[in-house]
XYZ file of C-alpha atoms in Angstrom:
306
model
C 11.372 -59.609 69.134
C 13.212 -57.331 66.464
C 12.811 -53.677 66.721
C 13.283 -52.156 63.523
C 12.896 -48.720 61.190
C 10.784 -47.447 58.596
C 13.088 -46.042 55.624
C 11.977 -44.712 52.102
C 14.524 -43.621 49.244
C 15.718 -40.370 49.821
C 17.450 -40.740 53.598
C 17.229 -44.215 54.181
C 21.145 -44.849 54.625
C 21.486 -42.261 56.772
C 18.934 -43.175 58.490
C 20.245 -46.587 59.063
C 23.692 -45.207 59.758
C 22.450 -43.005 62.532
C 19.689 -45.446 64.224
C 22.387 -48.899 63.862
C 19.334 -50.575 63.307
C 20.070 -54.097 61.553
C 15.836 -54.512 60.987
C 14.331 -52.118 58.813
C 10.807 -51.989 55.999
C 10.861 -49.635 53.048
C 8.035 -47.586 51.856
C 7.904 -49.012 48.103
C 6.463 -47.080 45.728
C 6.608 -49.495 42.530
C 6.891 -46.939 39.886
C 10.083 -45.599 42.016
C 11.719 -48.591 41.453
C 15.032 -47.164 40.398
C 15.416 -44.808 43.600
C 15.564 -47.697 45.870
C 18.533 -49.339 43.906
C 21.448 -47.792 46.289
C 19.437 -48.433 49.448
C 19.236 -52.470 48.535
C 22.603 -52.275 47.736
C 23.760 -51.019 50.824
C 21.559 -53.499 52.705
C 22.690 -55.955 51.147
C 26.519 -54.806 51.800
C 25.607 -54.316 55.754
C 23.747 -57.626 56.035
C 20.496 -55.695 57.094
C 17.277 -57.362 57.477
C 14.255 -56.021 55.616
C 10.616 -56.072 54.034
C 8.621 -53.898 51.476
C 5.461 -52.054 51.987
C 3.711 -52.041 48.860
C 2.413 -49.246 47.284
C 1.620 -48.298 44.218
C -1.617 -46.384 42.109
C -4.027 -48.691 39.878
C -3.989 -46.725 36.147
C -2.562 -43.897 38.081
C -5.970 -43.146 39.502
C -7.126 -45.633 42.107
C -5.628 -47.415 45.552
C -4.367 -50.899 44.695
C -7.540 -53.298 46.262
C -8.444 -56.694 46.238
C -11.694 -56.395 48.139
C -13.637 -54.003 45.672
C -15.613 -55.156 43.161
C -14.623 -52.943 40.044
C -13.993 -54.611 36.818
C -10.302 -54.758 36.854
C -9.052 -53.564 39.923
C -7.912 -56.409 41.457
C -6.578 -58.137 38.903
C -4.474 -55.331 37.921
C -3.474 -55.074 41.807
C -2.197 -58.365 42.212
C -0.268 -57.732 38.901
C 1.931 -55.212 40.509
C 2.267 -57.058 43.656
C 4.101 -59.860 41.921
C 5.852 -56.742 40.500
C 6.749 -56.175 43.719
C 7.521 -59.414 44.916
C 9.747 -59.878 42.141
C 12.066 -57.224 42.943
C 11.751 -57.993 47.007
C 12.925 -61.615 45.989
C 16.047 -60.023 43.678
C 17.328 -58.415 46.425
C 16.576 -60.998 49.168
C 14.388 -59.386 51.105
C 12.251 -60.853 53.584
C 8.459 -60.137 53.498
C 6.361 -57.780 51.322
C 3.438 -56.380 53.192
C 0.522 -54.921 51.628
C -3.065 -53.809 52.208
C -6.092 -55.901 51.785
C -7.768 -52.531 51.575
C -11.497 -51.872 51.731
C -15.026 -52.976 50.042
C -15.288 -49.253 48.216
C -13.351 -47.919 45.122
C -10.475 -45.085 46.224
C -9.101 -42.773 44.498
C -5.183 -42.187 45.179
C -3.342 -39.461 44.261
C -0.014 -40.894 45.494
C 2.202 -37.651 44.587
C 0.101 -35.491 46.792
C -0.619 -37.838 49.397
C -4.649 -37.151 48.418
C -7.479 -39.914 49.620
C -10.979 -39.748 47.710
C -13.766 -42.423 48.257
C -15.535 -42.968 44.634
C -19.268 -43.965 46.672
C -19.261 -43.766 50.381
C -22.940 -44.348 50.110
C -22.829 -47.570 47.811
C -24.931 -50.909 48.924
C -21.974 -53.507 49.113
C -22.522 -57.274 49.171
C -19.548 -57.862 51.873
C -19.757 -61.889 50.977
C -19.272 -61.237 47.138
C -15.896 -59.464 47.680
C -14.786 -61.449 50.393
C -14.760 -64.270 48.350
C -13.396 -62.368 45.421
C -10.610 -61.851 48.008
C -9.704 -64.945 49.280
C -9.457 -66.264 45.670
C -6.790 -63.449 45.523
C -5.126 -64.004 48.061
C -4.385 -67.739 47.775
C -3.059 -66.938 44.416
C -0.830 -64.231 45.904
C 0.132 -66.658 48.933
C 1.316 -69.630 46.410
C 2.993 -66.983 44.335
C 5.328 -65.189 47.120
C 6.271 -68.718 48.421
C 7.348 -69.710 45.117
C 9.497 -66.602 45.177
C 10.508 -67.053 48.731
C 9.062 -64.045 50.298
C 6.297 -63.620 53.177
C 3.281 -61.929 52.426
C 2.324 -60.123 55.205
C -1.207 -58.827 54.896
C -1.548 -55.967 57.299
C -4.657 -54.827 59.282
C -6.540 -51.785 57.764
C -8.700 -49.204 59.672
C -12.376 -48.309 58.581
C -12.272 -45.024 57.406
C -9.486 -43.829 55.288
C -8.539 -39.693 55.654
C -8.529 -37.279 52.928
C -4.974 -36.324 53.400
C -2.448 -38.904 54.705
C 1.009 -36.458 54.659
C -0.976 -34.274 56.768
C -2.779 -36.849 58.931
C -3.075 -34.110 61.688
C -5.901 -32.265 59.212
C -6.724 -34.837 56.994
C -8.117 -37.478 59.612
C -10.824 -34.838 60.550
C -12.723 -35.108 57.712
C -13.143 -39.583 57.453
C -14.194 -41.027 54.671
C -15.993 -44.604 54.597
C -13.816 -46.826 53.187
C -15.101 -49.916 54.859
C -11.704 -51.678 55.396
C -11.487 -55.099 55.696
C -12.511 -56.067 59.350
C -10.374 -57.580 62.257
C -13.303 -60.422 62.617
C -11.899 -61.582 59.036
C -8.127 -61.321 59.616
C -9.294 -63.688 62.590
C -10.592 -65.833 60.150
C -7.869 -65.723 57.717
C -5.416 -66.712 60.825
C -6.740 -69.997 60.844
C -6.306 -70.434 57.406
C -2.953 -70.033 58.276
C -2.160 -66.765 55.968
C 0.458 -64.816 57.850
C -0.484 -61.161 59.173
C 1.117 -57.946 59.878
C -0.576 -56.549 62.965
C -0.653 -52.402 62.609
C -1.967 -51.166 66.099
C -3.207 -47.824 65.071
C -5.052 -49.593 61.990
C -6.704 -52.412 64.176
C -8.074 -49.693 66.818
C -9.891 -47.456 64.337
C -11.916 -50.462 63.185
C -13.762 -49.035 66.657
C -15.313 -46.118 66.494
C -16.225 -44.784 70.324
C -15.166 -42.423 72.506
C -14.790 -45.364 74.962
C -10.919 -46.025 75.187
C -11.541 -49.371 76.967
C -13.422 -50.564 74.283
C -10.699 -49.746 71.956
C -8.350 -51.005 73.776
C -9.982 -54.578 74.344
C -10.554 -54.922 71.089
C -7.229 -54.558 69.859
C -5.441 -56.849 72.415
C -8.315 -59.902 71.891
C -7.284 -59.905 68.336
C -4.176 -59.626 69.109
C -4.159 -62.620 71.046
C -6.590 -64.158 68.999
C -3.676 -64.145 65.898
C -0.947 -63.887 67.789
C 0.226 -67.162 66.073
C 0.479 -66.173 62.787
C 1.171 -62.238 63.094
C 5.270 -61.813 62.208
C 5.154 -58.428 61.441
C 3.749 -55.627 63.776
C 3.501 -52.048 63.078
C 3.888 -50.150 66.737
C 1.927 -47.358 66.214
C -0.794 -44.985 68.521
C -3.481 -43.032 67.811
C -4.649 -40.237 69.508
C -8.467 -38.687 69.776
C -10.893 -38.211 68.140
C -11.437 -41.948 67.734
C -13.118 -41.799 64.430
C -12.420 -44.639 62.681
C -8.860 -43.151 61.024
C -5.621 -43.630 62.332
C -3.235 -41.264 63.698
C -0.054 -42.339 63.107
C 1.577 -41.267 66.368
C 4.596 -42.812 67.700
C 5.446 -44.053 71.745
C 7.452 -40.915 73.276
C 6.043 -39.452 76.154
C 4.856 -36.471 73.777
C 2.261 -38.474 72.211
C 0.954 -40.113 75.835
C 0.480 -36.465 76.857
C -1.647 -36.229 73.871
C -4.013 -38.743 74.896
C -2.537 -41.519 72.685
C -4.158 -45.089 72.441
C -2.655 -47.181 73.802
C -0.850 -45.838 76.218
C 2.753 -47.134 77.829
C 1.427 -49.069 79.767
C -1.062 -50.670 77.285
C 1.543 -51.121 75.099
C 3.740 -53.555 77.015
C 0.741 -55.679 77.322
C -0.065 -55.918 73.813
C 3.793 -56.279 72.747
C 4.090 -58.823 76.012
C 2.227 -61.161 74.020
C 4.880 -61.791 71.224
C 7.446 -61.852 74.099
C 10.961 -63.789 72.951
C 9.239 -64.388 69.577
C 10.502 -64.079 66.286
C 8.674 -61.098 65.374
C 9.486 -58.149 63.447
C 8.271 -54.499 65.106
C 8.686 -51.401 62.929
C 7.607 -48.179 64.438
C 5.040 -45.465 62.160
C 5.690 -42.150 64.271
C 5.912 -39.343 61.778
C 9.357 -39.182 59.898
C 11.230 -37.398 61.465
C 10.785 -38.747 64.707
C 11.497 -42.124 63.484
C 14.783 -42.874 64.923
C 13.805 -41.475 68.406
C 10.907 -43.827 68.270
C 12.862 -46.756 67.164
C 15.390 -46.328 70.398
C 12.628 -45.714 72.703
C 10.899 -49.054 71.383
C 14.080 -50.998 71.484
C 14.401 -50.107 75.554
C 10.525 -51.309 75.744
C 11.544 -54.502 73.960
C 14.559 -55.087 76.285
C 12.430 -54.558 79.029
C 9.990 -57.173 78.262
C 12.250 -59.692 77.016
C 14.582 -59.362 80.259
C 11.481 -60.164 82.620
């Protein structure tokens, strides 16, 4: 297993000066493009390891998708993440993760970190865009291989919040996305597409106050596509359990808190990718990122050394 960090432009080197951390994904924002150039650089120079998390705004107004079924949107998704994988192929990265997303339009305000579902009430027919999707994603599969990058195609929770800078307040007020569920990521496993496994995004496809519930669900699938998951995002989430996630990290702060799943919980799930080849990049809040990444790195060598 390879603990890593989660970086974005502005104090990424220092960031990987401080934590010594030789695995690391960036928070890409496409239209950024030029702010990253010193960080790849630098990677490059220190032989670091790394991915790109896609992200990027549809005409500046709506969350990149490939489930929803608005003239357009996918289409003009997948052409920015070949965008993407373009530049995470100049620069030799490894993978490029990115979002299925959900069966309803979003609007994205990506400057102020601002969430809006178009129609939470809409009538969806779930085996339209689901096809519409895999027809996507076989194109975006042949395309990254071609390029020599790994798609990873990360879990998403149900509901998306209003505010995701200020999860703390935003996650109160859920809106009904409809993400993609785990029960098709299952599916997609055994197509052989390769997955990136975010904890706190797989739980809030649950909605209950029932933490064992939760729980179960997220280490079945786990196991269930534990073959073709390379790429987990350790994350927790604490209550309510509303169908959002939290992003709360693994220090004993957040386990006071209530988090989900707990230490304990959290060996078991990681215990299943033990003395894999499997990245692990923490999502604590940013400034705790560092901490979190040491404190995962001692649960790693823990697991690995039993």
């Amino acid at each position: 297993m390879n603990p890593g960090i989660k970086i974005g432009p502005e104090d990424g080197i220092e960031k990987l000066k401080k934590s010594q951390a030789k695995y690391c994904e960036i928070w890409f924002r496409l239209d950024w493009e030029d702010k990253y150039i010193k960080l790849f650089q630098y990677l490059q120079k220190n032989k670091i390891n790394f991915g790109l998390h896609f992200w990027a705004t549809i005409d500046n107004k709506y969350f990149p998708d490939f489930l929803c079924l608005e003239p357009g949107l996918a289409q003009k998704t997948l052409k920015l993440l070949k965008k993407t994988i373009d530049i995470a192929s100049k620069y030799n990265a490894y993978y490029v993760n990115f979002h299925p997303e959900s069966y309803r339009l979003a609007k994205l305000d990506l400057d102020n970190s601002k969430i809006k579902v178009v129609n939470p009430k809409l009538k969806i027919n779930k085996e339209k865009t689901f096809n519409q999707f895999l027809r996507y994603l076989e194109k975006i599969n042949k395309y990254a291989k071609k390029k020599g990058i790994i798609p990873f195609l990360e879990t998403v929770p149900k509901f998306m919040p209003s505010d995701f800078k200020n999860f703390k307040k935003g996650r109160l007020k859920p809106q009904l996305s409809e993400g993609l569920e785990t029960e098709k990521f299952i599916q997609l496993t055994k197509k052989n597409y390769p997955i990136c496994l975010d904890l706190g995004h797989t739980q809030a496809q649950v909605v209950s106050d029932n933490r064992k519930k939760i729980f179960n669900h997220l280490y079945q699938s786990a196991k269930q596509m534990k073959d073709q998951i390379g790429l987990i995002h350790v994350t927790t989430n604490i209550p309510p359990f509303n169908g959002t996630d939290s992003h709360n990290g693994i220090l004993e702060k957040d386990f006071e808190k209530g988090a989900l799943p707990n230490k304990k919980q959290l060996k078991k799930i990681l215990s299943i990718f033990k003395n894999k080849d499997i990245w692990l990049i923490p999502e604590p809040p940013h400034k705790e990122m560092i901490e979190n990444f040491k404190e995962l790195k001692k649960i790693v060598d823990k697991i690995e050394a039993n």
